[in-house]
mmCIF file of C-alpha atoms in Angstrom:
data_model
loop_
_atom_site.group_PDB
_atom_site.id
_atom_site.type_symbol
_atom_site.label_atom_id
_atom_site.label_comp_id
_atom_site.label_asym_id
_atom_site.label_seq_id
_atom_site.Cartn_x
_atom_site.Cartn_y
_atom_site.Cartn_z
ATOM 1 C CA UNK A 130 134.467 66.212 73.172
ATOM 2 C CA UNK A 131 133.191 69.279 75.221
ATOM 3 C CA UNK A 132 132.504 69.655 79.078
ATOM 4 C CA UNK A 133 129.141 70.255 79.310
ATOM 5 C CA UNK A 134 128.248 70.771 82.898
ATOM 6 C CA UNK A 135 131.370 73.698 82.860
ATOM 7 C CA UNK A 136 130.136 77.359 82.019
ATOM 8 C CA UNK A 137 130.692 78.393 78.351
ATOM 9 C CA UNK A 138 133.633 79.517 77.868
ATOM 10 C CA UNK A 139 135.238 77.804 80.648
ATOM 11 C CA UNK A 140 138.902 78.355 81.878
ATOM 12 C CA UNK A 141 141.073 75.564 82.276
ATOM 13 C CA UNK A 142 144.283 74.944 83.885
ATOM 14 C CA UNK A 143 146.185 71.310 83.258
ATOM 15 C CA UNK A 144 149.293 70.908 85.496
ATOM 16 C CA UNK A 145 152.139 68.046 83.981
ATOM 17 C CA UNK A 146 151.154 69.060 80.694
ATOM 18 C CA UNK A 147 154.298 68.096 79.267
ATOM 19 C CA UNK A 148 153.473 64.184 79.915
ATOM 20 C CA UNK A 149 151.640 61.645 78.359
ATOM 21 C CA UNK A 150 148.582 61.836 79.814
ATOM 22 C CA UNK A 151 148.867 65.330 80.626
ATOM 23 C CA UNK A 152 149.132 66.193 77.424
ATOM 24 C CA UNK A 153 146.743 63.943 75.904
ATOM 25 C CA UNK A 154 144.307 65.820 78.705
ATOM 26 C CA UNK A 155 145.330 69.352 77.497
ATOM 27 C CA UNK A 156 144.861 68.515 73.847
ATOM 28 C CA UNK A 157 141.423 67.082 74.355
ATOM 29 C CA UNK A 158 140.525 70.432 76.179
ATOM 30 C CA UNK A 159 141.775 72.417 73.402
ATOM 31 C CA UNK A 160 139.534 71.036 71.048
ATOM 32 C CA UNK A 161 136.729 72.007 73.337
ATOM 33 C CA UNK A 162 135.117 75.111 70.986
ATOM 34 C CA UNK A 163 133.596 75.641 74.637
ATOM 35 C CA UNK A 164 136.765 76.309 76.304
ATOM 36 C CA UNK A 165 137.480 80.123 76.699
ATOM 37 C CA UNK A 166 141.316 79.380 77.802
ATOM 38 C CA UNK A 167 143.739 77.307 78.750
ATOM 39 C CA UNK A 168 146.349 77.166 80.630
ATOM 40 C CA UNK A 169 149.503 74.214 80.737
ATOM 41 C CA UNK A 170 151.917 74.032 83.034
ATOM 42 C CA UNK A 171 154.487 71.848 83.158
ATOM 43 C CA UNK A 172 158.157 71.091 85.240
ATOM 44 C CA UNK A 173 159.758 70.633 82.024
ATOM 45 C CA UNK A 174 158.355 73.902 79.930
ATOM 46 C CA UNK A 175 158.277 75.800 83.084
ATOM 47 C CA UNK A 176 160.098 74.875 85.336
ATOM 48 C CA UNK A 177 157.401 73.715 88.328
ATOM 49 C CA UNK A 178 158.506 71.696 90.729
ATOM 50 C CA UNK A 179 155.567 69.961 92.996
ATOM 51 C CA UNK A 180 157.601 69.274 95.622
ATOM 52 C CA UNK A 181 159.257 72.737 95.984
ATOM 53 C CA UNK A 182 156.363 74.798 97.611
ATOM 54 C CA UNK A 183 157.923 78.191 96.890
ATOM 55 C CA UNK A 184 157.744 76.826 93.291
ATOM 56 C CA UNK A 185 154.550 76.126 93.421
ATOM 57 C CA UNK A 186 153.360 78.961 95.263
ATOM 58 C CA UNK A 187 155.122 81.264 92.361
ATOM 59 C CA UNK A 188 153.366 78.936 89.891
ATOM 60 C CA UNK A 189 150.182 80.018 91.556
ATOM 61 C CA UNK A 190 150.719 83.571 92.039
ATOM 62 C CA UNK A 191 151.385 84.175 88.384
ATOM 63 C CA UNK A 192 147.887 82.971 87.432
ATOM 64 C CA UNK A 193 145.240 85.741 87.000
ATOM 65 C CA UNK A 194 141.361 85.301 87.870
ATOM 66 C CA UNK A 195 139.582 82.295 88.506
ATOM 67 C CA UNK A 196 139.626 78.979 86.969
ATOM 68 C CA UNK A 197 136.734 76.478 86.572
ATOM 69 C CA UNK A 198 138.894 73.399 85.900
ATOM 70 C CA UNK A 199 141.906 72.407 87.003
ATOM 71 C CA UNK A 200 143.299 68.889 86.351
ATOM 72 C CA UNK A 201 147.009 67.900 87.916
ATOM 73 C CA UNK A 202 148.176 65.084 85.705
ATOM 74 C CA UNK A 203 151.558 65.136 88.058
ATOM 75 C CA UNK A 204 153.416 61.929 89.740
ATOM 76 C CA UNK A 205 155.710 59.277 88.541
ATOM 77 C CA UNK A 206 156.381 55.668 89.081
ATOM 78 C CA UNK A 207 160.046 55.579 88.654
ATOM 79 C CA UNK A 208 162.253 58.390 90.312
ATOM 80 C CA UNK A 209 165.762 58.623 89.906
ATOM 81 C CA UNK A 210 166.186 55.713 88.183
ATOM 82 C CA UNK A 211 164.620 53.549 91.099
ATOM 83 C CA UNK A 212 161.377 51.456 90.076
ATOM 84 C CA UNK A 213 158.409 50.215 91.973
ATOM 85 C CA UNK A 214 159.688 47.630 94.515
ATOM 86 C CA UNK A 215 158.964 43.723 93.912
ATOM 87 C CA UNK A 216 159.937 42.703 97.863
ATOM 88 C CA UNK A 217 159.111 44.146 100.774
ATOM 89 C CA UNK A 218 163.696 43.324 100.784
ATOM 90 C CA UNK A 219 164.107 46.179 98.290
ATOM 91 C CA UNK A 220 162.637 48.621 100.133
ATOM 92 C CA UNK A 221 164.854 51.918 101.144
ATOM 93 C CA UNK A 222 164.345 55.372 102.982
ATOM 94 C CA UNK A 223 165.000 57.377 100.242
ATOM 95 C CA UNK A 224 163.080 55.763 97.616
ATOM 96 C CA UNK A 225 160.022 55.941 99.785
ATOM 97 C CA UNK A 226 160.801 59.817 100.629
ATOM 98 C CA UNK A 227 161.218 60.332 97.126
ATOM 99 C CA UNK A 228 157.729 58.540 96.430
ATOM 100 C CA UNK A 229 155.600 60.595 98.792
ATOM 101 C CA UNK A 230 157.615 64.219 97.917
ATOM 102 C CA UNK A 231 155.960 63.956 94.077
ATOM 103 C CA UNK A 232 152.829 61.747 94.714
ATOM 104 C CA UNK A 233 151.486 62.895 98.138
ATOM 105 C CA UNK A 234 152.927 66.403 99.163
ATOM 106 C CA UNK A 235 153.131 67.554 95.688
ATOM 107 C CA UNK A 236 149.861 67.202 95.707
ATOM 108 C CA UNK A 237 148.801 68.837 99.101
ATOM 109 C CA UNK A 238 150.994 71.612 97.709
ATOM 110 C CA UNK A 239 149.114 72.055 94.474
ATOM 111 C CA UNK A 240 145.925 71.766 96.252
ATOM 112 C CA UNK A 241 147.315 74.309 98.773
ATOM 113 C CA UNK A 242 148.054 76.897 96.103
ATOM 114 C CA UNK A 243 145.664 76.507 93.128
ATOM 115 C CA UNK A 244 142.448 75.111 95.005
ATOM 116 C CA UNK A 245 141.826 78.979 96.355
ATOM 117 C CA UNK A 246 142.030 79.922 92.370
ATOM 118 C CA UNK A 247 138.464 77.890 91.317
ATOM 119 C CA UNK A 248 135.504 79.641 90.650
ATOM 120 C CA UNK A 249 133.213 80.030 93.696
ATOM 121 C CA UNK A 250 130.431 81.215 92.215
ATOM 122 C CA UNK A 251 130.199 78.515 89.069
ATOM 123 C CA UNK A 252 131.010 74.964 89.093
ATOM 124 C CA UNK A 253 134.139 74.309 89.181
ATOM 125 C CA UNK A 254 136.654 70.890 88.799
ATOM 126 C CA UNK A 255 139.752 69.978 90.282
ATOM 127 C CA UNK A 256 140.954 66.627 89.336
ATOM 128 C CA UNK A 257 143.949 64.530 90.514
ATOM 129 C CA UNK A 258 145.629 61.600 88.878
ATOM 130 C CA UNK A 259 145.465 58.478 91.154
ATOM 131 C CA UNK A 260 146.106 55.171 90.458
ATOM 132 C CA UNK A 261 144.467 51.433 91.343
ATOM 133 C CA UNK A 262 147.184 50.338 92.653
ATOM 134 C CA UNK A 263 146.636 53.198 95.353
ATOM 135 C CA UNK A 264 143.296 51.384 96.482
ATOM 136 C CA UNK A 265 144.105 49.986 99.737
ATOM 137 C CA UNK A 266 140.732 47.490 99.556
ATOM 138 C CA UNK A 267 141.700 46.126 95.694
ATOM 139 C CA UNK A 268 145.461 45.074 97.119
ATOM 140 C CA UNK A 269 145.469 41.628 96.593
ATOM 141 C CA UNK A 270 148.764 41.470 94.821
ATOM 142 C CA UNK A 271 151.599 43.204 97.135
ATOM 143 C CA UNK A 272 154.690 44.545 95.922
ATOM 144 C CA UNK A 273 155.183 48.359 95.001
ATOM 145 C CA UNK A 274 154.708 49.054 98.523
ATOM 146 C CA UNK A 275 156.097 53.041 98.012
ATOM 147 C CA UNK A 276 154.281 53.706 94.969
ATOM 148 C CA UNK A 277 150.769 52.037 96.466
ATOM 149 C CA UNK A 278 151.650 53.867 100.030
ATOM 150 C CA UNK A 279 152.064 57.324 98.086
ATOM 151 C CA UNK A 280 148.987 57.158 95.765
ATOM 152 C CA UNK A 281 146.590 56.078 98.688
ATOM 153 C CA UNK A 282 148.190 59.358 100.579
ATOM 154 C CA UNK A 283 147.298 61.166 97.728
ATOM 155 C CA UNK A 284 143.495 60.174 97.976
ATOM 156 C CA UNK A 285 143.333 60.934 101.770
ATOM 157 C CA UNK A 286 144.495 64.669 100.371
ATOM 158 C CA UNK A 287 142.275 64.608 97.635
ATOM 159 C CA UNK A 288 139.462 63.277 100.268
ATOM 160 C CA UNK A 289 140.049 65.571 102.988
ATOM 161 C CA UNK A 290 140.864 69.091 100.470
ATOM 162 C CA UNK A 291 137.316 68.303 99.471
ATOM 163 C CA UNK A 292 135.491 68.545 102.686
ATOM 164 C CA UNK A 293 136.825 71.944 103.420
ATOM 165 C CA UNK A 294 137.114 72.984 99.636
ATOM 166 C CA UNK A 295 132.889 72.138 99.710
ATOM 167 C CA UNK A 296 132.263 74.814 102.353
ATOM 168 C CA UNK A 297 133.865 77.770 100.591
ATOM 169 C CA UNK A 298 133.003 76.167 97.009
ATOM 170 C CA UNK A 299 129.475 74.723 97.106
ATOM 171 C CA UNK A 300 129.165 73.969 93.498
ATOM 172 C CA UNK A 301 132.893 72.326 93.271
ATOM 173 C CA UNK A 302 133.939 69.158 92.556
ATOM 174 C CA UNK A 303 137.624 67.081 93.852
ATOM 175 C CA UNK A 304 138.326 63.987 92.012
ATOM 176 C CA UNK A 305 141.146 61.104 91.978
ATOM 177 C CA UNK A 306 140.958 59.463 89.134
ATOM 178 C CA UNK A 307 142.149 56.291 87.746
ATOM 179 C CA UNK A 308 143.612 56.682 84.114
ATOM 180 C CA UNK A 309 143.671 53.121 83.214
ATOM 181 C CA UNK A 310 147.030 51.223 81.820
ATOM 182 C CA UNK A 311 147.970 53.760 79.524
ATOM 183 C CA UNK A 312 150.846 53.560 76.653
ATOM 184 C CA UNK A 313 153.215 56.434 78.441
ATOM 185 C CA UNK A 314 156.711 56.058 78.892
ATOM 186 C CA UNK A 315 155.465 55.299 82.754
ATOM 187 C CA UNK A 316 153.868 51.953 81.940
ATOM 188 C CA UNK A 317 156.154 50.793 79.451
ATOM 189 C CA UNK A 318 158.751 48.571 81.531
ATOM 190 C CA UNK A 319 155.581 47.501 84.322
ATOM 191 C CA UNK A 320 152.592 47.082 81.707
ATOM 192 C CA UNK A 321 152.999 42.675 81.430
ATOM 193 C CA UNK A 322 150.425 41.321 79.817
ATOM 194 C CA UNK A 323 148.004 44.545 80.409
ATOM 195 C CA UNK A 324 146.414 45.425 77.535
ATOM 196 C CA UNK A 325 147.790 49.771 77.112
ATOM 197 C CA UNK A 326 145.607 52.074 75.760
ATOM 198 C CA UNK A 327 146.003 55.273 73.917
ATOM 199 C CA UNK A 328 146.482 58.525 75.986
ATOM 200 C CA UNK A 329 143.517 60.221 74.237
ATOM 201 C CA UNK A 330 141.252 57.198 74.863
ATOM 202 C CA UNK A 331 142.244 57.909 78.856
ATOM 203 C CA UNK A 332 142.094 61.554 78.295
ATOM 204 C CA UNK A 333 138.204 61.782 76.954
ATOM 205 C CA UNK A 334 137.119 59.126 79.225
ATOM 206 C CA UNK A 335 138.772 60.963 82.365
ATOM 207 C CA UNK A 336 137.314 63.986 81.380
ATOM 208 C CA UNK A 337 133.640 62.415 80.461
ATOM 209 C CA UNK A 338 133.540 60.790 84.107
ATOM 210 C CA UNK A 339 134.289 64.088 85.553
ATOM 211 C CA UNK A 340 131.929 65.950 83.547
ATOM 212 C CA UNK A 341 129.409 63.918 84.967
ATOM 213 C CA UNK A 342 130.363 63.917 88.448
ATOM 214 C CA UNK A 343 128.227 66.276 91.192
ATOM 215 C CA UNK A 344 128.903 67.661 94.131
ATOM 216 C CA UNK A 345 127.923 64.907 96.746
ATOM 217 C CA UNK A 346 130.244 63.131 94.638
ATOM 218 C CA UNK A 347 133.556 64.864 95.335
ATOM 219 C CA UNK A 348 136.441 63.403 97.187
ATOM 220 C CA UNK A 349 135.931 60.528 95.705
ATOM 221 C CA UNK A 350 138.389 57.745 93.764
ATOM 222 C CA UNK A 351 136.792 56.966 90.212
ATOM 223 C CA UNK A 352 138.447 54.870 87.249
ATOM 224 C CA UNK A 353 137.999 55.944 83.920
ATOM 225 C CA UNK A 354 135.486 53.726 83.018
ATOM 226 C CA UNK A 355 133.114 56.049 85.818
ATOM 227 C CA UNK A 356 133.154 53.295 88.319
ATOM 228 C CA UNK A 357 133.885 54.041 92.074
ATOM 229 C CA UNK A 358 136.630 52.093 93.729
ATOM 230 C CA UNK A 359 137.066 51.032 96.888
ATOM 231 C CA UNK A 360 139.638 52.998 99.261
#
Protein backbone atom coordinates (compact mmCIF):
# COMPACT_ATOMS: atom_id res chain seq x y z
CA UNK A 1 0.00 0.00 0.00
CA UNK A 2 1.37 3.66 -0.03
CA UNK A 3 0.19 6.83 1.97
CA UNK A 4 -0.90 9.02 -0.43
CA UNK A 5 -1.97 12.19 1.22
CA UNK A 6 1.90 12.11 3.04
CA UNK A 7 4.68 14.08 1.03
CA UNK A 8 6.92 11.84 -1.15
CA UNK A 9 9.34 10.60 0.51
CA UNK A 10 7.77 10.78 3.79
CA UNK A 11 9.50 10.03 7.21
CA UNK A 12 8.01 7.73 9.48
CA UNK A 13 8.44 6.87 13.00
CA UNK A 14 6.45 3.56 14.52
CA UNK A 15 6.82 3.29 18.34
CA UNK A 16 6.17 -0.69 19.85
CA UNK A 17 7.59 -1.90 16.79
CA UNK A 18 8.63 -4.98 18.29
CA UNK A 19 4.78 -6.17 18.71
CA UNK A 20 2.30 -7.62 16.71
CA UNK A 21 0.64 -4.97 15.41
CA UNK A 22 3.45 -2.73 15.63
CA UNK A 23 5.28 -4.60 13.57
CA UNK A 24 2.78 -5.59 11.15
CA UNK A 25 2.40 -1.46 10.94
CA UNK A 26 6.19 -0.95 10.36
CA UNK A 27 6.40 -3.64 7.72
CA UNK A 28 3.50 -2.29 5.75
CA UNK A 29 5.34 1.17 5.80
CA UNK A 30 8.42 -0.32 4.58
CA UNK A 31 6.98 -1.51 1.58
CA UNK A 32 5.83 1.99 0.90
CA UNK A 33 8.43 2.84 -2.31
CA UNK A 34 7.06 6.38 -1.08
CA UNK A 35 8.54 6.25 2.25
CA UNK A 36 11.93 8.16 2.46
CA UNK A 37 12.70 6.56 6.12
CA UNK A 38 11.76 4.88 8.83
CA UNK A 39 12.24 4.76 12.02
CA UNK A 40 11.15 1.68 14.84
CA UNK A 41 11.38 1.91 18.16
CA UNK A 42 10.66 -0.46 20.45
CA UNK A 43 11.04 -1.31 24.64
CA UNK A 44 12.37 -4.56 23.74
CA UNK A 45 15.12 -3.56 20.84
CA UNK A 46 15.71 -0.37 22.59
CA UNK A 47 15.06 -0.25 25.56
CA UNK A 48 11.95 2.56 25.74
CA UNK A 49 10.02 2.57 28.45
CA UNK A 50 6.54 4.71 28.06
CA UNK A 51 6.08 5.10 31.39
CA UNK A 52 9.61 6.32 32.33
CA UNK A 53 9.54 9.98 30.98
CA UNK A 54 13.31 10.47 31.14
CA UNK A 55 13.19 7.39 28.82
CA UNK A 56 11.12 8.75 26.67
CA UNK A 57 12.40 12.10 26.60
CA UNK A 58 16.01 10.42 25.62
CA UNK A 59 14.03 8.42 23.04
CA UNK A 60 12.99 11.74 21.65
CA UNK A 61 16.07 13.66 21.83
CA UNK A 62 18.00 11.15 19.80
CA UNK A 63 15.70 11.65 16.79
CA UNK A 64 16.97 14.16 14.15
CA UNK A 65 14.59 16.50 11.95
CA UNK A 66 11.07 16.27 11.52
CA UNK A 67 8.78 13.46 11.03
CA UNK A 68 5.51 13.36 9.02
CA UNK A 69 4.10 10.18 10.62
CA UNK A 70 4.29 8.88 13.70
CA UNK A 71 2.17 5.88 14.82
CA UNK A 72 2.53 4.53 18.72
CA UNK A 73 1.37 0.95 18.53
CA UNK A 74 2.21 0.86 22.57
CA UNK A 75 -0.16 -0.62 25.52
CA UNK A 76 -0.98 -4.00 26.81
CA UNK A 77 -3.87 -5.87 28.20
CA UNK A 78 -2.16 -8.08 30.61
CA UNK A 79 0.68 -6.60 32.91
CA UNK A 80 2.58 -8.55 35.18
CA UNK A 81 0.86 -11.46 34.78
CA UNK A 82 -2.56 -9.81 35.89
CA UNK A 83 -5.46 -9.95 33.15
CA UNK A 84 -8.42 -7.79 32.42
CA UNK A 85 -10.79 -8.06 35.43
CA UNK A 86 -14.21 -10.15 35.09
CA UNK A 87 -15.84 -8.49 38.58
CA UNK A 88 -15.90 -5.33 39.69
CA UNK A 89 -14.52 -8.09 43.18
CA UNK A 90 -11.18 -8.51 41.39
CA UNK A 91 -10.36 -5.22 41.17
CA UNK A 92 -6.91 -3.94 42.98
CA UNK A 93 -4.81 -0.61 43.30
CA UNK A 94 -1.99 -1.76 41.67
CA UNK A 95 -3.40 -3.42 38.76
CA UNK A 96 -5.29 -0.29 37.93
CA UNK A 97 -1.95 1.92 38.48
CA UNK A 98 -0.26 -0.41 36.38
CA UNK A 99 -3.12 -0.04 33.63
CA UNK A 100 -3.08 3.73 33.33
CA UNK A 101 1.14 4.01 33.69
CA UNK A 102 1.35 2.10 29.96
CA UNK A 103 -2.10 2.97 28.42
CA UNK A 104 -2.80 6.59 29.54
CA UNK A 105 0.48 8.39 30.75
CA UNK A 106 2.60 6.52 28.42
CA UNK A 107 0.83 8.02 26.09
CA UNK A 108 0.68 11.73 27.32
CA UNK A 109 4.42 11.12 27.59
CA UNK A 110 4.94 10.11 24.00
CA UNK A 111 2.72 12.79 22.88
CA UNK A 112 4.70 15.14 25.20
CA UNK A 113 8.02 14.30 23.58
CA UNK A 114 7.53 13.28 19.91
CA UNK A 115 4.34 15.47 19.01
CA UNK A 116 6.89 18.74 18.87
CA UNK A 117 8.99 16.41 16.23
CA UNK A 118 6.01 16.45 13.22
CA UNK A 119 6.35 18.42 10.35
CA UNK A 120 4.71 21.87 10.64
CA UNK A 121 4.91 22.90 7.44
CA UNK A 122 3.50 19.46 5.58
CA UNK A 123 0.89 17.20 6.72
CA UNK A 124 1.72 15.32 9.17
CA UNK A 125 0.10 11.99 11.28
CA UNK A 126 0.27 10.94 14.67
CA UNK A 127 -1.70 7.92 15.42
CA UNK A 128 -2.48 6.10 18.71
CA UNK A 129 -3.67 2.59 19.30
CA UNK A 130 -7.06 2.59 21.15
CA UNK A 131 -9.33 0.05 21.66
CA UNK A 132 -13.48 -0.46 21.60
CA UNK A 133 -13.58 -1.53 24.63
CA UNK A 134 -12.25 2.09 25.59
CA UNK A 135 -15.63 3.61 24.17
CA UNK A 136 -17.44 4.69 27.13
CA UNK A 137 -20.99 4.97 24.91
CA UNK A 138 -20.51 1.13 23.26
CA UNK A 139 -20.14 -0.37 27.12
CA UNK A 140 -22.86 -2.54 27.29
CA UNK A 141 -20.97 -5.51 28.55
CA UNK A 142 -18.95 -4.47 31.91
CA UNK A 143 -16.06 -6.17 33.17
CA UNK A 144 -12.36 -5.05 32.34
CA UNK A 145 -13.07 -2.04 34.23
CA UNK A 146 -8.95 -1.01 34.31
CA UNK A 147 -8.27 -1.81 30.86
CA UNK A 148 -11.71 0.13 29.53
CA UNK A 149 -10.88 3.07 32.27
CA UNK A 150 -7.19 3.34 30.76
CA UNK A 151 -8.00 3.24 26.99
CA UNK A 152 -10.89 5.89 27.34
CA UNK A 153 -8.00 8.09 29.28
CA UNK A 154 -6.01 7.54 26.46
CA UNK A 155 -8.63 9.14 23.99
CA UNK A 156 -9.23 12.20 26.27
CA UNK A 157 -5.14 12.61 25.63
CA UNK A 158 -5.35 11.85 22.20
CA UNK A 159 -8.54 14.38 22.09
CA UNK A 160 -7.19 17.14 23.98
CA UNK A 161 -3.10 16.85 22.38
CA UNK A 162 -5.05 17.57 19.23
CA UNK A 163 -6.66 20.82 19.99
CA UNK A 164 -3.43 22.42 20.95
CA UNK A 165 -1.27 20.24 18.49
CA UNK A 166 -3.90 22.00 15.57
CA UNK A 167 -2.75 25.53 16.47
CA UNK A 168 0.99 25.06 16.03
CA UNK A 169 0.36 22.21 13.26
CA UNK A 170 -2.47 23.32 10.96
CA UNK A 171 -2.13 20.63 8.45
CA UNK A 172 -1.76 17.71 11.27
CA UNK A 173 -3.73 15.03 12.04
CA UNK A 174 -4.21 12.94 15.91
CA UNK A 175 -5.92 9.71 15.67
CA UNK A 176 -7.06 6.73 18.14
CA UNK A 177 -7.65 4.03 16.36
CA UNK A 178 -9.34 0.81 16.79
CA UNK A 179 -7.24 -2.20 15.39
CA UNK A 180 -9.92 -4.71 15.37
CA UNK A 181 -9.57 -8.37 17.19
CA UNK A 182 -6.32 -9.09 15.98
CA UNK A 183 -4.31 -12.62 16.21
CA UNK A 184 -1.38 -11.10 18.70
CA UNK A 185 -0.26 -12.78 21.62
CA UNK A 186 -2.65 -9.91 23.38
CA UNK A 187 -5.92 -11.40 22.17
CA UNK A 188 -5.10 -14.87 22.37
CA UNK A 189 -6.43 -15.94 25.99
CA UNK A 190 -9.61 -12.98 25.68
CA UNK A 191 -10.51 -13.46 21.81
CA UNK A 192 -13.93 -16.17 22.59
CA UNK A 193 -15.73 -16.66 19.83
CA UNK A 194 -14.30 -13.33 17.97
CA UNK A 195 -13.39 -14.02 14.76
CA UNK A 196 -9.00 -12.73 14.84
CA UNK A 197 -7.63 -11.33 12.00
CA UNK A 198 -4.21 -11.12 10.59
CA UNK A 199 -1.90 -8.24 11.82
CA UNK A 200 -1.28 -7.03 8.23
CA UNK A 201 -5.02 -7.04 7.44
CA UNK A 202 -5.21 -4.45 10.72
CA UNK A 203 -2.05 -2.84 9.69
CA UNK A 204 -3.20 -1.65 5.91
CA UNK A 205 -6.61 -0.94 7.02
CA UNK A 206 -5.29 1.32 10.04
CA UNK A 207 -3.11 2.97 7.87
CA UNK A 208 -5.80 3.40 4.80
CA UNK A 209 -8.33 5.09 7.39
CA UNK A 210 -5.67 7.42 8.41
CA UNK A 211 -4.55 8.23 5.07
CA UNK A 212 -7.83 9.42 4.47
CA UNK A 213 -8.47 11.31 7.48
CA UNK A 214 -8.30 15.50 7.38
CA UNK A 215 -7.73 17.89 9.62
CA UNK A 216 -11.29 18.73 11.05
CA UNK A 217 -11.08 15.17 11.62
CA UNK A 218 -8.36 14.87 14.25
CA UNK A 219 -8.85 13.89 17.81
CA UNK A 220 -11.04 11.63 16.88
CA UNK A 221 -11.67 7.60 17.81
CA UNK A 222 -11.95 5.58 14.40
CA UNK A 223 -12.05 1.62 13.96
CA UNK A 224 -10.32 0.14 11.26
CA UNK A 225 -13.04 -0.35 9.15
CA UNK A 226 -13.02 3.99 8.93
CA UNK A 227 -16.08 4.23 11.03
CA UNK A 228 -16.28 6.80 13.95
CA UNK A 229 -17.19 5.51 17.35
CA UNK A 230 -18.85 6.88 19.92
CA UNK A 231 -16.77 8.22 23.09
Amino acid sequence: MQLESLPDGYRALVIGASGGIGSAIADAIAGDSRCGSLTRLSRRVDGLDVTDENSVAAAAAALEGEWHLIFCATGALTIDGRGPEKSIRQITAEAMMAQFALNAVGTALLIKHFSPRLSRRERSLMAFLSARVGSIGDNRLGGWMSYRASKAALNQIVRTASVEIGRTHPQSVIAALHPGTVATSLTEAYAGGHERMAPERSAHALLSVLDGLQPDQSGCFFAYDGSVIEW
